[in-house]
PDB file of C-alpha atoms in Angstrom:
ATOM      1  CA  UNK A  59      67.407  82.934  55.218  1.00 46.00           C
ATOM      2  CA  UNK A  60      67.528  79.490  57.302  1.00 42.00           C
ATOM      3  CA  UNK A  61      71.185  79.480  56.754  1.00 43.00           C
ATOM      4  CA  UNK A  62      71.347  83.043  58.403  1.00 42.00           C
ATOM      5  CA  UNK A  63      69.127  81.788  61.205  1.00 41.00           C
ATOM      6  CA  UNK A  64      71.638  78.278  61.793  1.00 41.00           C
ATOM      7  CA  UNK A  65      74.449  80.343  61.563  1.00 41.00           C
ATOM      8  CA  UNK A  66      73.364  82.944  64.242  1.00 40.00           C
ATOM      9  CA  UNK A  67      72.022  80.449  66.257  1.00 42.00           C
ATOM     10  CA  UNK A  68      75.530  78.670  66.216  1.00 43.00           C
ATOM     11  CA  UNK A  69      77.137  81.970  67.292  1.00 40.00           C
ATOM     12  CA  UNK A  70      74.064  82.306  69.876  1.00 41.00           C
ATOM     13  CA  UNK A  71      75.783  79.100  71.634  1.00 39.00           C
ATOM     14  CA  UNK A  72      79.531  79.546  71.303  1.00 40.00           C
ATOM     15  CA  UNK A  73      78.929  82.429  73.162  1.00 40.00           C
ATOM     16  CA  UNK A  74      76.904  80.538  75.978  1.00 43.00           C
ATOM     17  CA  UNK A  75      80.385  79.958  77.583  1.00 43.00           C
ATOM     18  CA  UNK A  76      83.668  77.940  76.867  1.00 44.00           C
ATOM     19  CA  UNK A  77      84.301  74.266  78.305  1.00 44.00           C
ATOM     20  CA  UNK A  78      81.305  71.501  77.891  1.00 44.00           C
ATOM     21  CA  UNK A  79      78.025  72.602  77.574  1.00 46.00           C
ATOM     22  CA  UNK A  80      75.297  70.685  80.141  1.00 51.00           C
ATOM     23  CA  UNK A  81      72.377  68.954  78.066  1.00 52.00           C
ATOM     24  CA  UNK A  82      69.662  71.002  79.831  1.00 53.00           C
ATOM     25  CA  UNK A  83      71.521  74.338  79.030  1.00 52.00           C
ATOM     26  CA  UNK A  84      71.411  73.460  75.247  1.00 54.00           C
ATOM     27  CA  UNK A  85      68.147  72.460  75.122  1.00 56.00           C
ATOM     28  CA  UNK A  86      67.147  75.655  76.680  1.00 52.00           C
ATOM     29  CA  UNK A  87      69.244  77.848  74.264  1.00 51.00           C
ATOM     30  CA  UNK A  88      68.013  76.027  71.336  1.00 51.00           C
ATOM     31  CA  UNK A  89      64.516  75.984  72.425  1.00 55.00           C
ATOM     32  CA  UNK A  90      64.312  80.080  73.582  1.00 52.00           C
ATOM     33  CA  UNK A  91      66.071  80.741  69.775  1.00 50.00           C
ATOM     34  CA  UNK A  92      62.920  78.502  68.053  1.00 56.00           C
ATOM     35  CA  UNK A  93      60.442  80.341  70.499  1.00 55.00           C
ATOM     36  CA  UNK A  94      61.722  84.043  69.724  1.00 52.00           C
ATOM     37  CA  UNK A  95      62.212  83.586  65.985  1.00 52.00           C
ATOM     38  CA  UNK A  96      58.474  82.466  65.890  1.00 56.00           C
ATOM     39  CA  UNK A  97      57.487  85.311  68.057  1.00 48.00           C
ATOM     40  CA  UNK A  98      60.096  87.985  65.789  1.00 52.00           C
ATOM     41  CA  UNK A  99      58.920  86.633  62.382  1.00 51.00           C
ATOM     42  CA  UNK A 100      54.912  87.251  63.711  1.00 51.00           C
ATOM     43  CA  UNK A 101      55.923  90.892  64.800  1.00 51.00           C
ATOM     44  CA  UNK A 102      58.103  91.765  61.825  1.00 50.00           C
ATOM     45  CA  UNK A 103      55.533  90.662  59.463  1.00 49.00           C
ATOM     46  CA  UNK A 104      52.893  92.634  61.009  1.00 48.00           C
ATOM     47  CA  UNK A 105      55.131  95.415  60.758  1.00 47.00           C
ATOM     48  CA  UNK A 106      56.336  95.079  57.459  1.00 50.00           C
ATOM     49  CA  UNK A 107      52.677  94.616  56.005  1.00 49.00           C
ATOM     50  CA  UNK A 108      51.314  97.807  57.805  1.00 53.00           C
ATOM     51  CA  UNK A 109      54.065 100.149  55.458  1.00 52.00           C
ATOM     52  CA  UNK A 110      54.878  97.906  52.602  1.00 52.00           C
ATOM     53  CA  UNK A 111      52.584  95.108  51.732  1.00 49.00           C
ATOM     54  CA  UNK A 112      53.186  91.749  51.328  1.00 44.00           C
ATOM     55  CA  UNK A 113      56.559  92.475  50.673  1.00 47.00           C
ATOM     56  CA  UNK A 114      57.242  94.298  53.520  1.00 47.00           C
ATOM     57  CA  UNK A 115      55.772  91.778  55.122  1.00 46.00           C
ATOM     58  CA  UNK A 116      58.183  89.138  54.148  1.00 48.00           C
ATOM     59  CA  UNK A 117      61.236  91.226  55.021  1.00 50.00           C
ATOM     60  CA  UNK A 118      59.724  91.842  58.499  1.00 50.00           C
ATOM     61  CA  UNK A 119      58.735  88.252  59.606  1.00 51.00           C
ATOM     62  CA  UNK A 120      62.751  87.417  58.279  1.00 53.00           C
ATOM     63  CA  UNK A 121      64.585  90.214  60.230  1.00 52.00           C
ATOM     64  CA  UNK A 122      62.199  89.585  63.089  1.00 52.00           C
ATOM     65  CA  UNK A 123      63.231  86.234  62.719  1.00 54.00           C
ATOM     66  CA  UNK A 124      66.765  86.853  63.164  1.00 55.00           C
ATOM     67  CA  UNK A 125      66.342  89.338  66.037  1.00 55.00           C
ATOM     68  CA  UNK A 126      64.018  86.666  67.982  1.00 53.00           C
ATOM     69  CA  UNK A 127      66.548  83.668  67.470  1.00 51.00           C
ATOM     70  CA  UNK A 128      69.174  85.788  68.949  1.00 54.00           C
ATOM     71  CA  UNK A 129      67.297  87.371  71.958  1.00 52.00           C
ATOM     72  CA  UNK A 130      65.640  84.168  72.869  1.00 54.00           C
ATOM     73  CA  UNK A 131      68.838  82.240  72.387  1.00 51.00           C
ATOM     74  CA  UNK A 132      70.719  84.545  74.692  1.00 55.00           C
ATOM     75  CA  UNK A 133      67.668  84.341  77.511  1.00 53.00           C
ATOM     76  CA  UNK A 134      67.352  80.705  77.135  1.00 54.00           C
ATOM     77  CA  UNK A 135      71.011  80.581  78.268  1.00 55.00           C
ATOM     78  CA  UNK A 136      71.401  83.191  81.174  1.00 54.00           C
ATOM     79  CA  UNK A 137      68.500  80.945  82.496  1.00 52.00           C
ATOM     80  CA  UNK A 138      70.392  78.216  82.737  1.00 53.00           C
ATOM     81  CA  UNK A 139      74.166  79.537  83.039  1.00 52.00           C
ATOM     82  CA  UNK A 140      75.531  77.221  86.048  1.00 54.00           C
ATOM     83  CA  UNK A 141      76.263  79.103  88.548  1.00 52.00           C
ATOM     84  CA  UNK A 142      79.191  79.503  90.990  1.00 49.00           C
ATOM     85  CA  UNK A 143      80.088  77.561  94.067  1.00 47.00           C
ATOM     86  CA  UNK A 144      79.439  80.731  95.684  1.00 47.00           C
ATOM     87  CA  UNK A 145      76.573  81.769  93.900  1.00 48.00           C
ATOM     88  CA  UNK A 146      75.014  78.686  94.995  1.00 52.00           C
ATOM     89  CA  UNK A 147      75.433  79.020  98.635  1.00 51.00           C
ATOM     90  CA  UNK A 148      74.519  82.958  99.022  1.00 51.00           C
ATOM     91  CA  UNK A 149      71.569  83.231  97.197  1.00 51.00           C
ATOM     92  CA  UNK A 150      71.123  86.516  98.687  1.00 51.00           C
ATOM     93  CA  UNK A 151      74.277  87.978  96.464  1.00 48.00           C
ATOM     94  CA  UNK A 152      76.060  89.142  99.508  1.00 44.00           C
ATOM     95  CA  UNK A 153      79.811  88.544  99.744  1.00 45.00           C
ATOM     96  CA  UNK A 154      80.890  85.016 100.230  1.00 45.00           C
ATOM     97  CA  UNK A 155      82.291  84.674 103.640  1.00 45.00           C
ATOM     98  CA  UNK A 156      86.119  83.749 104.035  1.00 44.00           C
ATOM     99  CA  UNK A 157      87.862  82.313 107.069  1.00 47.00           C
ATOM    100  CA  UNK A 158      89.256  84.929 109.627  1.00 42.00           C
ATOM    101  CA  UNK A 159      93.539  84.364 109.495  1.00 46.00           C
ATOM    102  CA  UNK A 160      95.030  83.434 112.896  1.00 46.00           C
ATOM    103  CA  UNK A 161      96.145  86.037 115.211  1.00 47.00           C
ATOM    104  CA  UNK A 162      99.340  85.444 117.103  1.00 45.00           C
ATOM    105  CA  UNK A 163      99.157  85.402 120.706  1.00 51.00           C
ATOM    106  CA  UNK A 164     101.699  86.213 123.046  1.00 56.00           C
ATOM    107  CA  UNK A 165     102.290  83.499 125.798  1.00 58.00           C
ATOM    108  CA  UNK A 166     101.212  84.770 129.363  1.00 60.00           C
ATOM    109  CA  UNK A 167     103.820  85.881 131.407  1.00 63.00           C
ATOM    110  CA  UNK A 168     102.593  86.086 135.464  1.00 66.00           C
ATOM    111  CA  UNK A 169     104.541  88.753 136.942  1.00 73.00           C
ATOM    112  CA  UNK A 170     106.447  85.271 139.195  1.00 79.00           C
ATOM    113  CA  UNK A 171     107.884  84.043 136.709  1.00 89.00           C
ATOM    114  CA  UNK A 172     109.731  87.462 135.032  1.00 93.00           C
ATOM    115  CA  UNK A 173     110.728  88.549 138.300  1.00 93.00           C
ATOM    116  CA  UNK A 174     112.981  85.118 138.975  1.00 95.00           C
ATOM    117  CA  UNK A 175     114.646  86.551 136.217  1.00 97.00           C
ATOM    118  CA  UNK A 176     118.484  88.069 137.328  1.00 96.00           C
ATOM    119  CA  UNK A 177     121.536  89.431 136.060  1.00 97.00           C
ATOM    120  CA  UNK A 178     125.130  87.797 136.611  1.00 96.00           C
ATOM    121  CA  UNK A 179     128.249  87.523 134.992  1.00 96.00           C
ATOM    122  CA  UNK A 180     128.376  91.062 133.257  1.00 96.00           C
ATOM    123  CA  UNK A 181     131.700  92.120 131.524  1.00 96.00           C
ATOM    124  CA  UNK A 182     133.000  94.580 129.413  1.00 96.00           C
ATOM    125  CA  UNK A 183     135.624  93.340 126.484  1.00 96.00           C
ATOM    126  CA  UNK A 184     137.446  96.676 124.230  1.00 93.00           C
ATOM    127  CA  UNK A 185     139.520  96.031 121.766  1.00 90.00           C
ATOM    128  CA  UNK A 186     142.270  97.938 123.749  1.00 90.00           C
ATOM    129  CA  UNK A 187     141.505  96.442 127.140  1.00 91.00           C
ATOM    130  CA  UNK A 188     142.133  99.296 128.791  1.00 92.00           C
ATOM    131  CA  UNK A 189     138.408  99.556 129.794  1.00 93.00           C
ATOM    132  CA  UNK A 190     137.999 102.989 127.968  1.00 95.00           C
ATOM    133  CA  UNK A 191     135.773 104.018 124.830  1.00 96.00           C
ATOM    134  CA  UNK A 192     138.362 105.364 122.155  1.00 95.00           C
ATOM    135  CA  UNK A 193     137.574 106.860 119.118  1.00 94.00           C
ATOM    136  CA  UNK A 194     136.596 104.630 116.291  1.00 94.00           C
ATOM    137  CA  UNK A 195     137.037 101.643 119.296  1.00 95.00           C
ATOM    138  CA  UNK A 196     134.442  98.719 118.759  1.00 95.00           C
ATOM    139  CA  UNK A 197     133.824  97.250 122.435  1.00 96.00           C
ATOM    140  CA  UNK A 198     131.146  94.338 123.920  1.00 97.00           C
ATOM    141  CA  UNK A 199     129.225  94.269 126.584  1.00 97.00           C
ATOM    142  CA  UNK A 200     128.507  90.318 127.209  1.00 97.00           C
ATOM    143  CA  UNK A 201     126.231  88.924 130.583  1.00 97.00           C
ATOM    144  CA  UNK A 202     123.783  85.895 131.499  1.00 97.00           C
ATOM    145  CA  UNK A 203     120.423  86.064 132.275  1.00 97.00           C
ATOM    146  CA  UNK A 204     119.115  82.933 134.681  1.00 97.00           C
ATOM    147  CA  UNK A 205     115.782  81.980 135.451  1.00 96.00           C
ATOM    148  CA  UNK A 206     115.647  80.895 138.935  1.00 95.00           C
ATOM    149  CA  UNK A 207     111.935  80.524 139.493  1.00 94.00           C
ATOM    150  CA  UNK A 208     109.867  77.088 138.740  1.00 94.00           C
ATOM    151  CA  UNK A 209     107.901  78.469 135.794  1.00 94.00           C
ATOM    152  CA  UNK A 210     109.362  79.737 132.181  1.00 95.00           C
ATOM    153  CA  UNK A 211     109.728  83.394 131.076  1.00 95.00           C
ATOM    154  CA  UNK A 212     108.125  84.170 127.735  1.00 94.00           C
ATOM    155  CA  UNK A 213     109.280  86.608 125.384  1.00 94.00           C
ATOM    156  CA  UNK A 214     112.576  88.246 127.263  1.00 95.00           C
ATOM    157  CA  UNK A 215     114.375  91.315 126.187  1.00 96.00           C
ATOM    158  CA  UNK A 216     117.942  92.069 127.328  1.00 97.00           C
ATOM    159  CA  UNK A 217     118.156  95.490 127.112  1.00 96.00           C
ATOM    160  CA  UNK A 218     121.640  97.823 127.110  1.00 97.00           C
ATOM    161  CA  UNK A 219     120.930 101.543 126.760  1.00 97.00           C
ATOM    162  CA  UNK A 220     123.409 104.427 127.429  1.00 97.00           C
ATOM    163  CA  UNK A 221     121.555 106.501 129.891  1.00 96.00           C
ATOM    164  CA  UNK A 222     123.957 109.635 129.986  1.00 95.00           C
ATOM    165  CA  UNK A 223     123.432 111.313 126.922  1.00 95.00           C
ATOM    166  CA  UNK A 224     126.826 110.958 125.757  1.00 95.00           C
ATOM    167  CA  UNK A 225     126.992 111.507 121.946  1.00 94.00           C
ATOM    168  CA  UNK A 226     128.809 109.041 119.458  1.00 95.00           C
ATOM    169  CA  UNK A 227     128.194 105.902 120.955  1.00 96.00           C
ATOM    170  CA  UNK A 228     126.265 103.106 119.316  1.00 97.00           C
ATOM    171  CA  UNK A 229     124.472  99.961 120.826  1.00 97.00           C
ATOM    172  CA  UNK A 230     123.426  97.037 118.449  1.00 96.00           C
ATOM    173  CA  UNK A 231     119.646  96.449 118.855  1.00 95.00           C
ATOM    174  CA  UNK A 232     118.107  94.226 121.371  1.00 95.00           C
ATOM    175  CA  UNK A 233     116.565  90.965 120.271  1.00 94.00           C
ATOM    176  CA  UNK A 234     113.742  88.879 121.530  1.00 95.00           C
ATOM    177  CA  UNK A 235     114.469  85.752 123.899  1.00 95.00           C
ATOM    178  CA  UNK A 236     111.250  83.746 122.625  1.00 94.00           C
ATOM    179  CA  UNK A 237     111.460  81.640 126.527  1.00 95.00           C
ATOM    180  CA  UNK A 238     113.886  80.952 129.445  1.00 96.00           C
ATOM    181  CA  UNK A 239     113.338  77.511 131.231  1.00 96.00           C
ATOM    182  CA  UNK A 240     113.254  77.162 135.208  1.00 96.00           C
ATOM    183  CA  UNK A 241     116.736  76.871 136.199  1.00 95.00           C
ATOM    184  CA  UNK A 242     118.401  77.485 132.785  1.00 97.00           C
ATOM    185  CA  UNK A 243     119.739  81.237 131.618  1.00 97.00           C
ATOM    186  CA  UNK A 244     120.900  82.571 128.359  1.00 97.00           C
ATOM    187  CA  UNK A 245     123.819  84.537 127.301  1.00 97.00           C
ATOM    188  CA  UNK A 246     123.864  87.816 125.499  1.00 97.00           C
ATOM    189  CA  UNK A 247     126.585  89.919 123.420  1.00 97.00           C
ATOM    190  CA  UNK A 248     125.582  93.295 122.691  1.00 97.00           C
ATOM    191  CA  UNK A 249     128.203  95.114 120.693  1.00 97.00           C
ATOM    192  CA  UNK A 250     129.681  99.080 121.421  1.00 97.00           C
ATOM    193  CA  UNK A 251     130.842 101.436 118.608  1.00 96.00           C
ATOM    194  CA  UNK A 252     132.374 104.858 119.420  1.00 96.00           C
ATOM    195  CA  UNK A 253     132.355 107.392 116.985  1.00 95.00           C
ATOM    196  CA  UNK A 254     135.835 108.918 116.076  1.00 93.00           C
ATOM    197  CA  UNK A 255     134.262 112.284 117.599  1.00 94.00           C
ATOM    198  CA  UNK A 256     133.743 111.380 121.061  1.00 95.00           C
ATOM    199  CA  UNK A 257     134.759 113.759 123.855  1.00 94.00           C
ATOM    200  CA  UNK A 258     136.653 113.576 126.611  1.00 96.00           C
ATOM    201  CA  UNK A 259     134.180 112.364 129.568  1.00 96.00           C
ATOM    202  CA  UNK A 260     131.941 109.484 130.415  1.00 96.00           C
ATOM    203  CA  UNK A 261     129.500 107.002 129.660  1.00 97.00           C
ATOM    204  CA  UNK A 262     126.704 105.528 131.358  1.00 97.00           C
ATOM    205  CA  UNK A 263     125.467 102.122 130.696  1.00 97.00           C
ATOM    206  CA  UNK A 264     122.465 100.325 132.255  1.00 97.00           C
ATOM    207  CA  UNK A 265     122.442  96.437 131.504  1.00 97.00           C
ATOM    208  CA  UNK A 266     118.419  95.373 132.104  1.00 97.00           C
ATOM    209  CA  UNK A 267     115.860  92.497 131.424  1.00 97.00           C
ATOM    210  CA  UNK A 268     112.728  93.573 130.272  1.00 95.00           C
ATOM    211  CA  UNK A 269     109.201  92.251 128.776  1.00 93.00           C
ATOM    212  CA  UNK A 270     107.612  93.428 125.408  1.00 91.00           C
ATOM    213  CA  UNK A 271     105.771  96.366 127.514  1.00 90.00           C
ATOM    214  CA  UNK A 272     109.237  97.908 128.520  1.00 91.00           C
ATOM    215  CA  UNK A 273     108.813  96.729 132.250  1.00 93.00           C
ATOM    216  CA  UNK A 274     112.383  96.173 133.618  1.00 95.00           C
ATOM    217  CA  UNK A 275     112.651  93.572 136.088  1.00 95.00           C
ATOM    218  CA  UNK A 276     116.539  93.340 136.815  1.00 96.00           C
ATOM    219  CA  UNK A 277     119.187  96.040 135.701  1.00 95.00           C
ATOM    220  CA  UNK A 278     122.886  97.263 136.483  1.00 96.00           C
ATOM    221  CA  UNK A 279     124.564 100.301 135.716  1.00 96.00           C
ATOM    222  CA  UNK A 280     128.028 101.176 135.239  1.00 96.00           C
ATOM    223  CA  UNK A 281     130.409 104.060 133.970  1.00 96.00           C
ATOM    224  CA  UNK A 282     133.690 104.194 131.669  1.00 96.00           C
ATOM    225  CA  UNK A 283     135.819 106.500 130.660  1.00 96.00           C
ATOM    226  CA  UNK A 284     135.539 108.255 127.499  1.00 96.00           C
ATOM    227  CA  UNK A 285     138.314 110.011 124.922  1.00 95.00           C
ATOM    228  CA  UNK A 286     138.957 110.923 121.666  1.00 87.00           C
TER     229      UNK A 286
END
């Protein structure tokens, strides 16, 4: 029977937890396993006397024994588990606290220093220089935009739309100019498709500078000739 009791109470602290075990948390395992087996071997021999004698009695105060290592073996531990980082510095239980990720923030514009903003140099370049959207013709559309103002632009869009409604043409996408010094400009190349099903007629383009909101604060249209 002590061999039972060793060997469960060896099992009792392998389970405590894996890694090295703290002095104070043994001690504590090992001393709740003596105190329950004392208390489970008083109760199961009571028990075991009251239906089968002496005998009974015996077999009680053993099982009790066993049951009372192991139950006071498992409190001792959870008494002394260590606990988390966390655990340690929200006694209340609530959920640790993590740091709130940066937020981008768009540079402030002042309506100044997008309205220096202008258009020059625009040109149209087809692949058949005749200065007419073909079928299947790929074509650019190339200009500057200068900053003429004392203070930089922040975030500027050049913007080329077709503002006529004709069908079968197609604009790359705009991109995002992250800043425009005083006195400096930047060139752009947006690029013209023309679907091989184009009619007869005209197109309407409108070169423009914009912010992130859509705002235009320069722009220049002009019309070509269409066929199939």
């Amino acid at each position: 029977m002590k061999r039972i009791v060793i060997a469960l109470l060896g099992v009792s602290l392998l389970a405590g937890g894996c890694g090295t075990t703290q002095p104070e948390h043994t001690g504590a395992i090992v001393g709740g396993a003596a105190i329950g087996s004392n208390v489970g071997g008083a109760i199961g021999g009571l028990v075991g006397d009251s239906r089968h004698g002496w005998r009974g009695s015996y077999r009680g105060s053993a099982i009790g024994s066993i049951i009372g290592t192991l139950a006071g073996a498992a409190i001792g531990g959870a008494l002394t588990a260590p606990k988390s980082r966390e655990a340690e510095g929200n006694p209340q239980g609530y959920p640790a606290e993590r740091p709130v990720e940066e937020v981008y923030t768009e540079p402030y514009n002042n309506s100044s220093a997008l309205s220096a903003l202008y258009i020059r140099n625009l040109r149209f370049i087809d692949d058949s220089r005749d200065h007419i959207l073909n079928g299947g013709e790929n074509s650019k559309i190339i200009f500057e935009i200068m900053n003429e103002g004392s203070e930089t632009a922040y975030n500027v869009i050049p913007s080329v739309t077709e503002i006529s409604g004709t069908k079968q043409i197609h604009i790359s996408p705009s991109i995002l100019v992250e800043q425009i010094l005083p006195g400096n400009g930047v060139k752009y190349t947006a690029t013209v498709s023309v679907g091989k099903r184009v009619k007869n007629g005209t197109a309407t383009f409108r070169i423009a500078v914009t912010d992130t909101r859509g705002q235009i604060y320069d722009r220049q249209e002009f019309t070509l000739e269409t066929a199939r």
